[in-house]
Tab-separated table of C-alpha atoms (C1' of nucleotides) in Angstrom:
chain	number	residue	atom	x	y	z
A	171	UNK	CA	1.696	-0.275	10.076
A	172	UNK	CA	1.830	2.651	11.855
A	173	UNK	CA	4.678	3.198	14.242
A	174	UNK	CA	2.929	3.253	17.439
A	175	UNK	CA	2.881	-0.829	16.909
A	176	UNK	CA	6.159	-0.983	17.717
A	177	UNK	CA	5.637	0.153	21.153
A	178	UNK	CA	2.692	-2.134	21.702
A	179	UNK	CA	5.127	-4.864	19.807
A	180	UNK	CA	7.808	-4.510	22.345
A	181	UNK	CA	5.627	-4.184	25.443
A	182	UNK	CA	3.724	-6.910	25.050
A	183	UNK	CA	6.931	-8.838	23.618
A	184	UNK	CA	8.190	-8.187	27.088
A	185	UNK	CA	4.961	-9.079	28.728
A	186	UNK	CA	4.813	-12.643	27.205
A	187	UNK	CA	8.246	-13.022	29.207
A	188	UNK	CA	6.788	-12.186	31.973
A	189	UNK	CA	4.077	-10.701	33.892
A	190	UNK	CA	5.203	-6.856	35.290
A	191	UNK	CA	4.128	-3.580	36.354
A	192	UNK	CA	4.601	-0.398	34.649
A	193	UNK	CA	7.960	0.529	36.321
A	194	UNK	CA	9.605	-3.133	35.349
A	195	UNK	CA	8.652	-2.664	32.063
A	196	UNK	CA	10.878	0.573	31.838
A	197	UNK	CA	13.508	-1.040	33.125
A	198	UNK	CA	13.846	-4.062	31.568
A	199	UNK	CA	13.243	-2.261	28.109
A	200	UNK	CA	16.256	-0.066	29.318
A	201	UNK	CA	18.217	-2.778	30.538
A	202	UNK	CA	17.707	-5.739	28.557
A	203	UNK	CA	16.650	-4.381	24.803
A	204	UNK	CA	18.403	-1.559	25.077
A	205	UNK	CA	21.326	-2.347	23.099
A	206	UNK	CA	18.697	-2.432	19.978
A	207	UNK	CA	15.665	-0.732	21.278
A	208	UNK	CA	14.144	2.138	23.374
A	209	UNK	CA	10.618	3.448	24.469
A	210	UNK	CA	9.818	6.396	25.863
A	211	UNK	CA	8.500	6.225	28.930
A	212	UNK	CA	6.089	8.874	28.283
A	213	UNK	CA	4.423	6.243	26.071
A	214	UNK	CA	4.415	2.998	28.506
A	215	UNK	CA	1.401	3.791	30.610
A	216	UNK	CA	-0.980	5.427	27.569
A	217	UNK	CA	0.261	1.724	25.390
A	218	UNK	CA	-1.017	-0.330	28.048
A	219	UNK	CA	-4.074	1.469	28.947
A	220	UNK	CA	-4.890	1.056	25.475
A	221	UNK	CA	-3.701	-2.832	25.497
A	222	UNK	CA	-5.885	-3.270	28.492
A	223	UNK	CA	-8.583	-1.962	26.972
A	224	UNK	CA	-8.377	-4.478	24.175
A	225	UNK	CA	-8.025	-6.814	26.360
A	226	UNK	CA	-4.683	-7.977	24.857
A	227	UNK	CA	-2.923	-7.247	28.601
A	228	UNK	CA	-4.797	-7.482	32.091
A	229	UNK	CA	-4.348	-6.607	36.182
A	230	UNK	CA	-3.134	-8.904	37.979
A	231	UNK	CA	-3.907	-8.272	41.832
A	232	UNK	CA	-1.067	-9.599	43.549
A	233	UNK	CA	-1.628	-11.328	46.982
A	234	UNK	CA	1.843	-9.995	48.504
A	235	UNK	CA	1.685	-6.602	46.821
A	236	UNK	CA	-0.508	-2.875	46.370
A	237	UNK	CA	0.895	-2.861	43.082
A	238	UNK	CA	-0.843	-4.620	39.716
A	239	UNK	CA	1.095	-6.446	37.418
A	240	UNK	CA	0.281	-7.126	33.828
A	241	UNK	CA	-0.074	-10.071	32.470
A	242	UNK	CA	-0.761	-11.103	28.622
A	243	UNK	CA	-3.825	-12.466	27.797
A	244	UNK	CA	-4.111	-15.436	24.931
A	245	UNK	CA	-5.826	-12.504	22.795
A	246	UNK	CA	-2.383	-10.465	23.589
A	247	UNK	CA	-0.292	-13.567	22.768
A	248	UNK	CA	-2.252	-13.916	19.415
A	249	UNK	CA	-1.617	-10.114	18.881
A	250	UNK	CA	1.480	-10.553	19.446
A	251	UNK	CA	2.653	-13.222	16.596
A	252	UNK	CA	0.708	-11.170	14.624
A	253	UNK	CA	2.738	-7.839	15.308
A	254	UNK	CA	5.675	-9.700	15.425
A	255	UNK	CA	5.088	-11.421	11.595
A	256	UNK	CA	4.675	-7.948	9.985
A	257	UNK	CA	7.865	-6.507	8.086
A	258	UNK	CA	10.537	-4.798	10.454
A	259	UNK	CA	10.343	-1.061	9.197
A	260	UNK	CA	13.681	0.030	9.584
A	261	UNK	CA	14.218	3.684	11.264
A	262	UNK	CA	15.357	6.216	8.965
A	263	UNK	CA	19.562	6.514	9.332
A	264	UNK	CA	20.751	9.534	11.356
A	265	UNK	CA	24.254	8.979	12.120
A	266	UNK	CA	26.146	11.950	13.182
A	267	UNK	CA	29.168	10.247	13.817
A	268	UNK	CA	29.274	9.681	10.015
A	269	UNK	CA	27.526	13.019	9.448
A	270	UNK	CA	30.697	14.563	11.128
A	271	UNK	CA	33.402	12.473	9.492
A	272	UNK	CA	31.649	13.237	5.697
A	273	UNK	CA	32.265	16.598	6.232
A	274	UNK	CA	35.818	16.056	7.902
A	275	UNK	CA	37.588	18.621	6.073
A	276	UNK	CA	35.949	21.281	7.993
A	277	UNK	CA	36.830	19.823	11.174
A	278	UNK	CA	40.345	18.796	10.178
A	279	UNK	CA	42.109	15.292	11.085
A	280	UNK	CA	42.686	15.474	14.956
A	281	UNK	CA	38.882	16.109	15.382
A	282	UNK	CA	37.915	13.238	13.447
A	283	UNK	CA	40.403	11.317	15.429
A	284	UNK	CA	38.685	12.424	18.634
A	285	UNK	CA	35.338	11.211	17.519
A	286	UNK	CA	36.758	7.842	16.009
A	287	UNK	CA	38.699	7.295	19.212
A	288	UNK	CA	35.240	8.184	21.283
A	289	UNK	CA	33.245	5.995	18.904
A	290	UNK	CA	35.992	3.198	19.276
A	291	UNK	CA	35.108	2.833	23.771
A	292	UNK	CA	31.692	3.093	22.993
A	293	UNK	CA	32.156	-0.187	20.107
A	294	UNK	CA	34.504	-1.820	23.426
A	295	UNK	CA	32.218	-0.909	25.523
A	296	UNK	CA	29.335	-2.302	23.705
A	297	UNK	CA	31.120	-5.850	23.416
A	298	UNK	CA	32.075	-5.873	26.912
A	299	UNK	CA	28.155	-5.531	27.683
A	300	UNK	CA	27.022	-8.217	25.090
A	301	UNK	CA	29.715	-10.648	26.549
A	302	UNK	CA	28.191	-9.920	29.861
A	303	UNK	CA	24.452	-11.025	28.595
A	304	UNK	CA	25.551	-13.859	26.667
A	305	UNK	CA	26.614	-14.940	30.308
A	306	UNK	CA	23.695	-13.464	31.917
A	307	UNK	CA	21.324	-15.625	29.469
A	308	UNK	CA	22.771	-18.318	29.844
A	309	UNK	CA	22.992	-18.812	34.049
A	310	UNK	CA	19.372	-17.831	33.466
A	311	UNK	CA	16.574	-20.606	33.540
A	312	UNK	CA	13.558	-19.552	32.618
A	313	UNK	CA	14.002	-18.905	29.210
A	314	UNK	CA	14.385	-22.043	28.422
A	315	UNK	CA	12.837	-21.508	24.998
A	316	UNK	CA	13.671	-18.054	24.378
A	317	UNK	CA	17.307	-18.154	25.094
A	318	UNK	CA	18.837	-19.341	21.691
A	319	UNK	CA	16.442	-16.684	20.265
A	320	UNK	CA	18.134	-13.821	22.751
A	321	UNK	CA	21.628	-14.996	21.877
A	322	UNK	CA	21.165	-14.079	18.254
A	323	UNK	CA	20.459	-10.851	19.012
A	324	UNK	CA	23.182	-10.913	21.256
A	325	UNK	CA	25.505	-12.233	18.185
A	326	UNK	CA	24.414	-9.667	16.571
A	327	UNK	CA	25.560	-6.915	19.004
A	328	UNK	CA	28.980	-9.025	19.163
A	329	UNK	CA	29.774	-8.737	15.440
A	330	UNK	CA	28.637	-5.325	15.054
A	331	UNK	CA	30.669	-3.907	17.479
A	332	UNK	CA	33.693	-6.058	16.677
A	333	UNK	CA	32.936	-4.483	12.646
A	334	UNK	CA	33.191	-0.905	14.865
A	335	UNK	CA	36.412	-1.326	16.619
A	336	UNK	CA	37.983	-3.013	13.470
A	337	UNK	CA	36.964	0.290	11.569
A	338	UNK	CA	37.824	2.570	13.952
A	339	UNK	CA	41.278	1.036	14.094
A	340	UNK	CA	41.776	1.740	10.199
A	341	UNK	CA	39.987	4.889	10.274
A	342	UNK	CA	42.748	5.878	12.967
A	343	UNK	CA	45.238	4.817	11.212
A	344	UNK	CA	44.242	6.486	7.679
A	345	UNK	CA	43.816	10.198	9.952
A	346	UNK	CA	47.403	9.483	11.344
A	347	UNK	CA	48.939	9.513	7.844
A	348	UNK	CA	46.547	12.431	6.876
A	349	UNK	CA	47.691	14.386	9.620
A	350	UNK	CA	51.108	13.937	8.511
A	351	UNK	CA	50.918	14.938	5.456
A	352	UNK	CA	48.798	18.073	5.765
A	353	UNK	CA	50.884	19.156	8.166
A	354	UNK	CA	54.065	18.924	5.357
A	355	UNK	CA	53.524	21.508	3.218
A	356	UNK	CA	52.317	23.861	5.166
A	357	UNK	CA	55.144	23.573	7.776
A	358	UNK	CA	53.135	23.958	11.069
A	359	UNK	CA	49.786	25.218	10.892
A	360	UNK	CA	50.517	27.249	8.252
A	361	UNK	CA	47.482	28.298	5.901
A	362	UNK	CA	48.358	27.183	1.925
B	215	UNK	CA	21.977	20.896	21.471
B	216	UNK	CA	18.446	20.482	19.395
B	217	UNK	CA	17.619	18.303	16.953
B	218	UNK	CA	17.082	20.611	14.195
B	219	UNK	CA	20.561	21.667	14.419
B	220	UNK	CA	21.799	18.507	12.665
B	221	UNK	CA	19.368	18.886	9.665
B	222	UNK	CA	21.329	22.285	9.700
B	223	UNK	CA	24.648	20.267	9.657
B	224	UNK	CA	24.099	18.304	6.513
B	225	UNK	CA	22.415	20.828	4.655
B	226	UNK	CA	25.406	23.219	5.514
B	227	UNK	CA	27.578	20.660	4.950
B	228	UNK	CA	26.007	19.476	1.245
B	229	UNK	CA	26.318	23.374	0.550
B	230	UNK	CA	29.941	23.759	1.786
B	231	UNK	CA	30.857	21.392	-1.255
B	232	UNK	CA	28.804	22.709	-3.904
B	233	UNK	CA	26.207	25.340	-4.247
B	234	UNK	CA	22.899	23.663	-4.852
B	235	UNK	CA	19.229	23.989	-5.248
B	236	UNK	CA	16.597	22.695	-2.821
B	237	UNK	CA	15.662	20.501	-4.693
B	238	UNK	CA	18.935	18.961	-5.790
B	239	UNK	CA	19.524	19.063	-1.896
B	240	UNK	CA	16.982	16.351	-1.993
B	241	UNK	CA	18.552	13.918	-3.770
B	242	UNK	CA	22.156	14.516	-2.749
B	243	UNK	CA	21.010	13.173	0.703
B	244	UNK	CA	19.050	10.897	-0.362
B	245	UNK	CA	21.730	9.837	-2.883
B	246	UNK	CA	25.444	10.684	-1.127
B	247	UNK	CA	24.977	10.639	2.327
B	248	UNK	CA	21.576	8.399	2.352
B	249	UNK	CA	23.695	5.732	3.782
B	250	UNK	CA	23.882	6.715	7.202
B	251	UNK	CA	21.692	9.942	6.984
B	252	UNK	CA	18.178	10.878	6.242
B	253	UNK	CA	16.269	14.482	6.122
B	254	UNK	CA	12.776	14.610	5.792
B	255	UNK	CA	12.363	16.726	2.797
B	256	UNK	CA	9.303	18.387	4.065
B	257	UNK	CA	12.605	20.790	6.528
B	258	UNK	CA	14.973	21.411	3.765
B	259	UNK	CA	12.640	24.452	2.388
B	260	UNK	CA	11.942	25.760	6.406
B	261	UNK	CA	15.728	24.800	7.415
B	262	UNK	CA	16.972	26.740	3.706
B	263	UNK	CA	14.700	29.687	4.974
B	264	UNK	CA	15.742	30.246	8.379
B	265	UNK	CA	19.519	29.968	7.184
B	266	UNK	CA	18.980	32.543	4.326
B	267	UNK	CA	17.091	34.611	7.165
B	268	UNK	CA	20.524	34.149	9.754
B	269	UNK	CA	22.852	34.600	6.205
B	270	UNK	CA	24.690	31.593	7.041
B	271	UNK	CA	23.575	30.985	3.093
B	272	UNK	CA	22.486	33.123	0.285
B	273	UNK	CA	20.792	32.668	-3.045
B	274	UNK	CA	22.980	32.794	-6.110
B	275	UNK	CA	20.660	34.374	-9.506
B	276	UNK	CA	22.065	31.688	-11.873
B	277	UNK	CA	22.836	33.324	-15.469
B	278	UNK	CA	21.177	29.991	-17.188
B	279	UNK	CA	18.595	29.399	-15.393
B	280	UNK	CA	15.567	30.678	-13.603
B	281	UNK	CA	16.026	28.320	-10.520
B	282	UNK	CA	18.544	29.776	-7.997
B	283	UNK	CA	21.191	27.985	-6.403
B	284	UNK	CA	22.180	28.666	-2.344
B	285	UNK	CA	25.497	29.137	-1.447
B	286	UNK	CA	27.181	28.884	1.517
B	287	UNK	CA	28.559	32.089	3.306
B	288	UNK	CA	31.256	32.942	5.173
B	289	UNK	CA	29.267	32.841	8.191
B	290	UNK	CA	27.956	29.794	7.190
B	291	UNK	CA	31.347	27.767	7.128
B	292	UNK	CA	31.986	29.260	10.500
B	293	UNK	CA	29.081	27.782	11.874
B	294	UNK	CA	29.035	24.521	10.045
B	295	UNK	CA	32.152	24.078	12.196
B	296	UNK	CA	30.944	24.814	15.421
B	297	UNK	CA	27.652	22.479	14.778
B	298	UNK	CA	30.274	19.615	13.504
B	299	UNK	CA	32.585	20.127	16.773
B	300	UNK	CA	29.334	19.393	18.812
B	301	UNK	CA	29.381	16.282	20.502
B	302	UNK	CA	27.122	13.564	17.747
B	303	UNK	CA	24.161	12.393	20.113
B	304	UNK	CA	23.187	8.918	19.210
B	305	UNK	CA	19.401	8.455	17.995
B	306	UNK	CA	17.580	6.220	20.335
B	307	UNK	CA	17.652	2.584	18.317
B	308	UNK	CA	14.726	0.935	17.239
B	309	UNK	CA	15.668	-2.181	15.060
B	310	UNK	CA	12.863	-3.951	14.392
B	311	UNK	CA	14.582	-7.296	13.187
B	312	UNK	CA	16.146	-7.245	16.412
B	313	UNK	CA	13.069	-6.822	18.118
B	314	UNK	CA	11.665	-9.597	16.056
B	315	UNK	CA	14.292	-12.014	16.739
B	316	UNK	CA	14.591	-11.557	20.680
B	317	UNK	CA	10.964	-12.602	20.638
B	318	UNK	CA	11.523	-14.950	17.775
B	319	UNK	CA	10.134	-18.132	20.310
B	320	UNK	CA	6.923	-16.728	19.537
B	321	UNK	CA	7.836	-16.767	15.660
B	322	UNK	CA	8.998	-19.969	15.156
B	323	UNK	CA	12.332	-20.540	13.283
B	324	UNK	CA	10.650	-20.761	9.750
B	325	UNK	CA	9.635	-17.064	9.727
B	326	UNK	CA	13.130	-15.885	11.662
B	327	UNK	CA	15.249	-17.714	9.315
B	328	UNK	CA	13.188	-15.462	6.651
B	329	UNK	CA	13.858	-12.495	8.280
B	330	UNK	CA	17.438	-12.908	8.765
B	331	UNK	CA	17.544	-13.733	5.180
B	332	UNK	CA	15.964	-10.660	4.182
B	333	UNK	CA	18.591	-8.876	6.367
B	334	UNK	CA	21.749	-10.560	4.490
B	335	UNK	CA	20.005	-9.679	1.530
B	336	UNK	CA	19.821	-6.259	2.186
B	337	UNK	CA	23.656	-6.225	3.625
B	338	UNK	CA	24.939	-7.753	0.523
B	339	UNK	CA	23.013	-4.872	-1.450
B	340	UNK	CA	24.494	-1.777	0.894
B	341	UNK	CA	28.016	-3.710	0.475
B	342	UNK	CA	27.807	-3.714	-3.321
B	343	UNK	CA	26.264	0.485	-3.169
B	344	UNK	CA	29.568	1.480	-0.887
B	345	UNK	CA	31.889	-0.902	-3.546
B	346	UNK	CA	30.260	1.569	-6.045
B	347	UNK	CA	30.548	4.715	-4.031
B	348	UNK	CA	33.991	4.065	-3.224
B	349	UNK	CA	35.088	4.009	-6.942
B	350	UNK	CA	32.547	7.114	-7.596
B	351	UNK	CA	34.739	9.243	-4.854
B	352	UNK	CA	38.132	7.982	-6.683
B	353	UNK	CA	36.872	8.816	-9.911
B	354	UNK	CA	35.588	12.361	-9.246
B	355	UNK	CA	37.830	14.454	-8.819
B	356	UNK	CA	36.711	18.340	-7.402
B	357	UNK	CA	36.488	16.333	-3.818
B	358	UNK	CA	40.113	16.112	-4.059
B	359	UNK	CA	40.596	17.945	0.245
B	360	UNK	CA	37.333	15.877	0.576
B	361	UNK	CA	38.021	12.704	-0.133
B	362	UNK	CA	39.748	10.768	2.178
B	363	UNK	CA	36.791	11.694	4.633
B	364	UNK	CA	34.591	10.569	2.580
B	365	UNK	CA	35.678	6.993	2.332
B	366	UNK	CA	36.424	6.601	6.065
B	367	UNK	CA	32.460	7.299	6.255
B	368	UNK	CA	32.306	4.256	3.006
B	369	UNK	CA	34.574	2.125	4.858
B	370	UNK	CA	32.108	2.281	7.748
B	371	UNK	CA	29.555	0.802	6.002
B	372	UNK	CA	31.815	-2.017	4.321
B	373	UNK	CA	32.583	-2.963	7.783
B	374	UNK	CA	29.163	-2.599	8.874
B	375	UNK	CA	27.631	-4.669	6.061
B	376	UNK	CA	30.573	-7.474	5.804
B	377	UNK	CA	29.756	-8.005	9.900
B	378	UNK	CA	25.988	-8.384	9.255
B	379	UNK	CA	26.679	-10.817	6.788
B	380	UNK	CA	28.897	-13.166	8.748
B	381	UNK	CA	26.241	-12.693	11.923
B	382	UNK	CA	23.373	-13.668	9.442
B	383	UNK	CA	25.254	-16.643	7.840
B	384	UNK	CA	25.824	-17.758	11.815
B	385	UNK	CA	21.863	-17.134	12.851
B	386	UNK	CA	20.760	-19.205	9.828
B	387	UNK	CA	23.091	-21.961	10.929
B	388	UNK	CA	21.629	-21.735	14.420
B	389	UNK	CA	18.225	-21.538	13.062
B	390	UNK	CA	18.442	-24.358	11.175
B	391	UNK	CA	19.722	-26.550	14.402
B	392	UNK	CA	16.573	-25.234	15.924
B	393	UNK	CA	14.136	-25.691	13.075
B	394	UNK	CA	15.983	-29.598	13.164
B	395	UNK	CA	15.414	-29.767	16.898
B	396	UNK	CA	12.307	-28.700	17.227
B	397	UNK	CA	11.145	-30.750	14.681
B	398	UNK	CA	12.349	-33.587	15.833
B	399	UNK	CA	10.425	-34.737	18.703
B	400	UNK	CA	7.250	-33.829	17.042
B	401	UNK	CA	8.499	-36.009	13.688
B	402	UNK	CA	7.607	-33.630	10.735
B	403	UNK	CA	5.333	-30.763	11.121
B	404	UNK	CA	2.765	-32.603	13.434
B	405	UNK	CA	1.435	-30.925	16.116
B	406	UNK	CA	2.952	-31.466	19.791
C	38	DC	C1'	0.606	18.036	-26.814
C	39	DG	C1'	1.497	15.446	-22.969
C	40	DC	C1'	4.726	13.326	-19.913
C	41	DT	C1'	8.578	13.505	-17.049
C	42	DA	C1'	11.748	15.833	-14.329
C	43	DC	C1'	12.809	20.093	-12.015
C	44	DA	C1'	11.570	23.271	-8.406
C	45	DT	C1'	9.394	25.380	-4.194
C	46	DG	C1'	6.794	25.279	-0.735
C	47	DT	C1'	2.718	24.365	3.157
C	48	DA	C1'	-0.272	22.165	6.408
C	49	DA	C1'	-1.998	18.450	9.045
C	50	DG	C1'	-1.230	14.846	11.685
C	51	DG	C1'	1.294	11.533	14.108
C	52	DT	C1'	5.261	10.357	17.175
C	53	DG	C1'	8.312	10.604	20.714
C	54	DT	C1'	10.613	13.022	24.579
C	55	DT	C1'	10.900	15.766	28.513
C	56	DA	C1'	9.622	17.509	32.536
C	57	DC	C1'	6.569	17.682	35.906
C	58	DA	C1'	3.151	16.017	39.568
C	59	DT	C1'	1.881	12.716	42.915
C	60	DG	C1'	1.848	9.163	46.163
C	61	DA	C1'	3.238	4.466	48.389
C	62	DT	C1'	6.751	1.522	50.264
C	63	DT	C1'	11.003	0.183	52.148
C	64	DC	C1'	15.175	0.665	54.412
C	65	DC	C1'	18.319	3.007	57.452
D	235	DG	C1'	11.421	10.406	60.394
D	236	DG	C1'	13.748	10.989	56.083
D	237	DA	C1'	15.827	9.318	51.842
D	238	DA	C1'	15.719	6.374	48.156
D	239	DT	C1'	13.189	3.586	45.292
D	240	DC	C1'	8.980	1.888	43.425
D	241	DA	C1'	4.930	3.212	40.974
D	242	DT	C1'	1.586	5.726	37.941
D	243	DG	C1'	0.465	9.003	35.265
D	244	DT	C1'	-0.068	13.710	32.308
D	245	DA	C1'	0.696	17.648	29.514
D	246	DA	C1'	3.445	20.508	26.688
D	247	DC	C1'	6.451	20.642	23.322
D	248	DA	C1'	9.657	19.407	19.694
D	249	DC	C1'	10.138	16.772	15.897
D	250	DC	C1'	9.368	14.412	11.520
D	251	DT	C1'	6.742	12.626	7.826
D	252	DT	C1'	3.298	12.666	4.505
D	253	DA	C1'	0.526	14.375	1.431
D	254	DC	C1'	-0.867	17.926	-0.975
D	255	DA	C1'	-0.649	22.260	-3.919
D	256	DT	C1'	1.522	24.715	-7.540
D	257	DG	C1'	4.115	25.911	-11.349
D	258	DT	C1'	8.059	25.619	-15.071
D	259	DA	C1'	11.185	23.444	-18.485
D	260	DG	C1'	12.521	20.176	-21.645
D	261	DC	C1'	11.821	16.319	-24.519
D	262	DG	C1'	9.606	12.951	-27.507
DNA sequence: CGCTACATGTAAGGTGTTACATGATTCC
DNA sequence: GGAATCATGTAACACCTTACATGTAGCG
């Protein structure tokens, strides 16, 4: 229930992938579920203390290495369905794109058209990435069983920013013909 | 740059198109721009405060009624349009269905197909809210300079919700190749 | 007369982020 | 030997949510 699950959700999500240290896990939360999660880093060593002292994660001393890598234990795999069968709690909305655009009339059309333009490369952007992974999963063995999984996610990162750029595209088009015409009357910048 | 600036924003911004109580604050952003926005209600008295304090809003003694309405200043259009010329900073994501489904190996397809379910579900409701909204802008007038803003923010969420429809009606077709595959070798529900 | 909606706040607690501190290893 | 990267942590702070506390107005 409470949110701090999430964190141990995603850690040791990423931990019945495969065994890593501290540092990986930062980086392949920030790499590979970024596009639809974060952590704060602050949080990843006190979340797997606390795993560890469950027992749901444990030290792996590594023959080639100083550093210890966690693995997940069959109590953390267990945990983990667990976590994982609870509801999703979605995140409370805070858009400020939209924010910015509701209130458009104080910022006038060209502004808007700035942000929808800015929020359009970031939607292009965004696809160009999830084409990449799709890719990226697929050369990938390993994940043998996980991969149709990942490509959903993937899918969804696809349609969502396709949905962006489609808007944006309108939204441009609709602050083109308001700029004309609020321009009209007043005949250059004029105030009514 | 802080985050309590953008609680500033909206309530600015719900002020700048009607003076309002704190209270009906609370369910005009819950209501109008609950969509894409949320304030935790336990700021709009502090945030109200520390604007009053700065004048960028003042208190209105309404001749009806004891409760008093706040009313955006001068001032306090000037600054709603500096804080909506500020750059929007993207909230960290956290989707839990996402998170869910990238681990979804460990759910099995039964309990993702739910999920996903759950999540067309829920489009198909925010689809039918912004049909509603967008007739509820058309019909009211009073937003007239307001307006076409306003549904650029609805047609966002059209977009938005139409794409996570189409993505779920994909996943559950891939889910149920899955649930069929998986199934298969193991011939009905028996164990592997 | 009591229930619901309106209205205004406060305080505690939980969460997450940032910035800092520290040291080992590897590569040039 | 020095720089970059790997690695582990901590502590302060900002933020948000929740629950509570309180009181009025209107309506059935």
């Amino acid at each position: 229930m409470p949110r701090s699950d999430q964190s141990q959700t995603a850690i040791l999500g990423a931990l019945s992938i495969m065994p890593m240290t501290g540092y990986a896990l930062r980086e392949e939360i920030r790499d590979t579920l970024g596009h639809f999660w974060s952590e704060s880093f602050g949080q990843i060593y006190p979340v797997l203390a606390e795993l560890e002292r469950k027992g749901l994660v444990e030290r792996q001393e590594a023959t080639d290495s100083r550093s210890s890598k966690f693995g997940i234990t069959d109590a953390g795999v267990t945990r983990l369905r667990e976590l994982l069968a609870e509801p999703p709690q979605a995140p409370n909305p805070r858009n400020g794109l939209m924010l910015r655009l509701f209130f458009g009339s104080q910022l006038g059309p060209e502004a808007c058209r700035e942000l929808v333009l800015q929020a359009r490369e970031q939607a292009e952007a965004a696809l160009a990435r999830m084409e990449a992974a799709r890719t990226e999963v697929a050369e990938n063995g390993g994940l043998a069983q996980a991969a149709p999984y990942i490509l959903l996610t993937v899918s969804a990162g696809e349609h969502s920013a396709r949905a962006a750029i489609a808007w944006a595209d309108e939204a441009l088009a609709d602050l083109a013909k308001l700029e004309a015409t609020s321009s009209q009357p007043a005949r250059g910048r004029g105030r009514p």
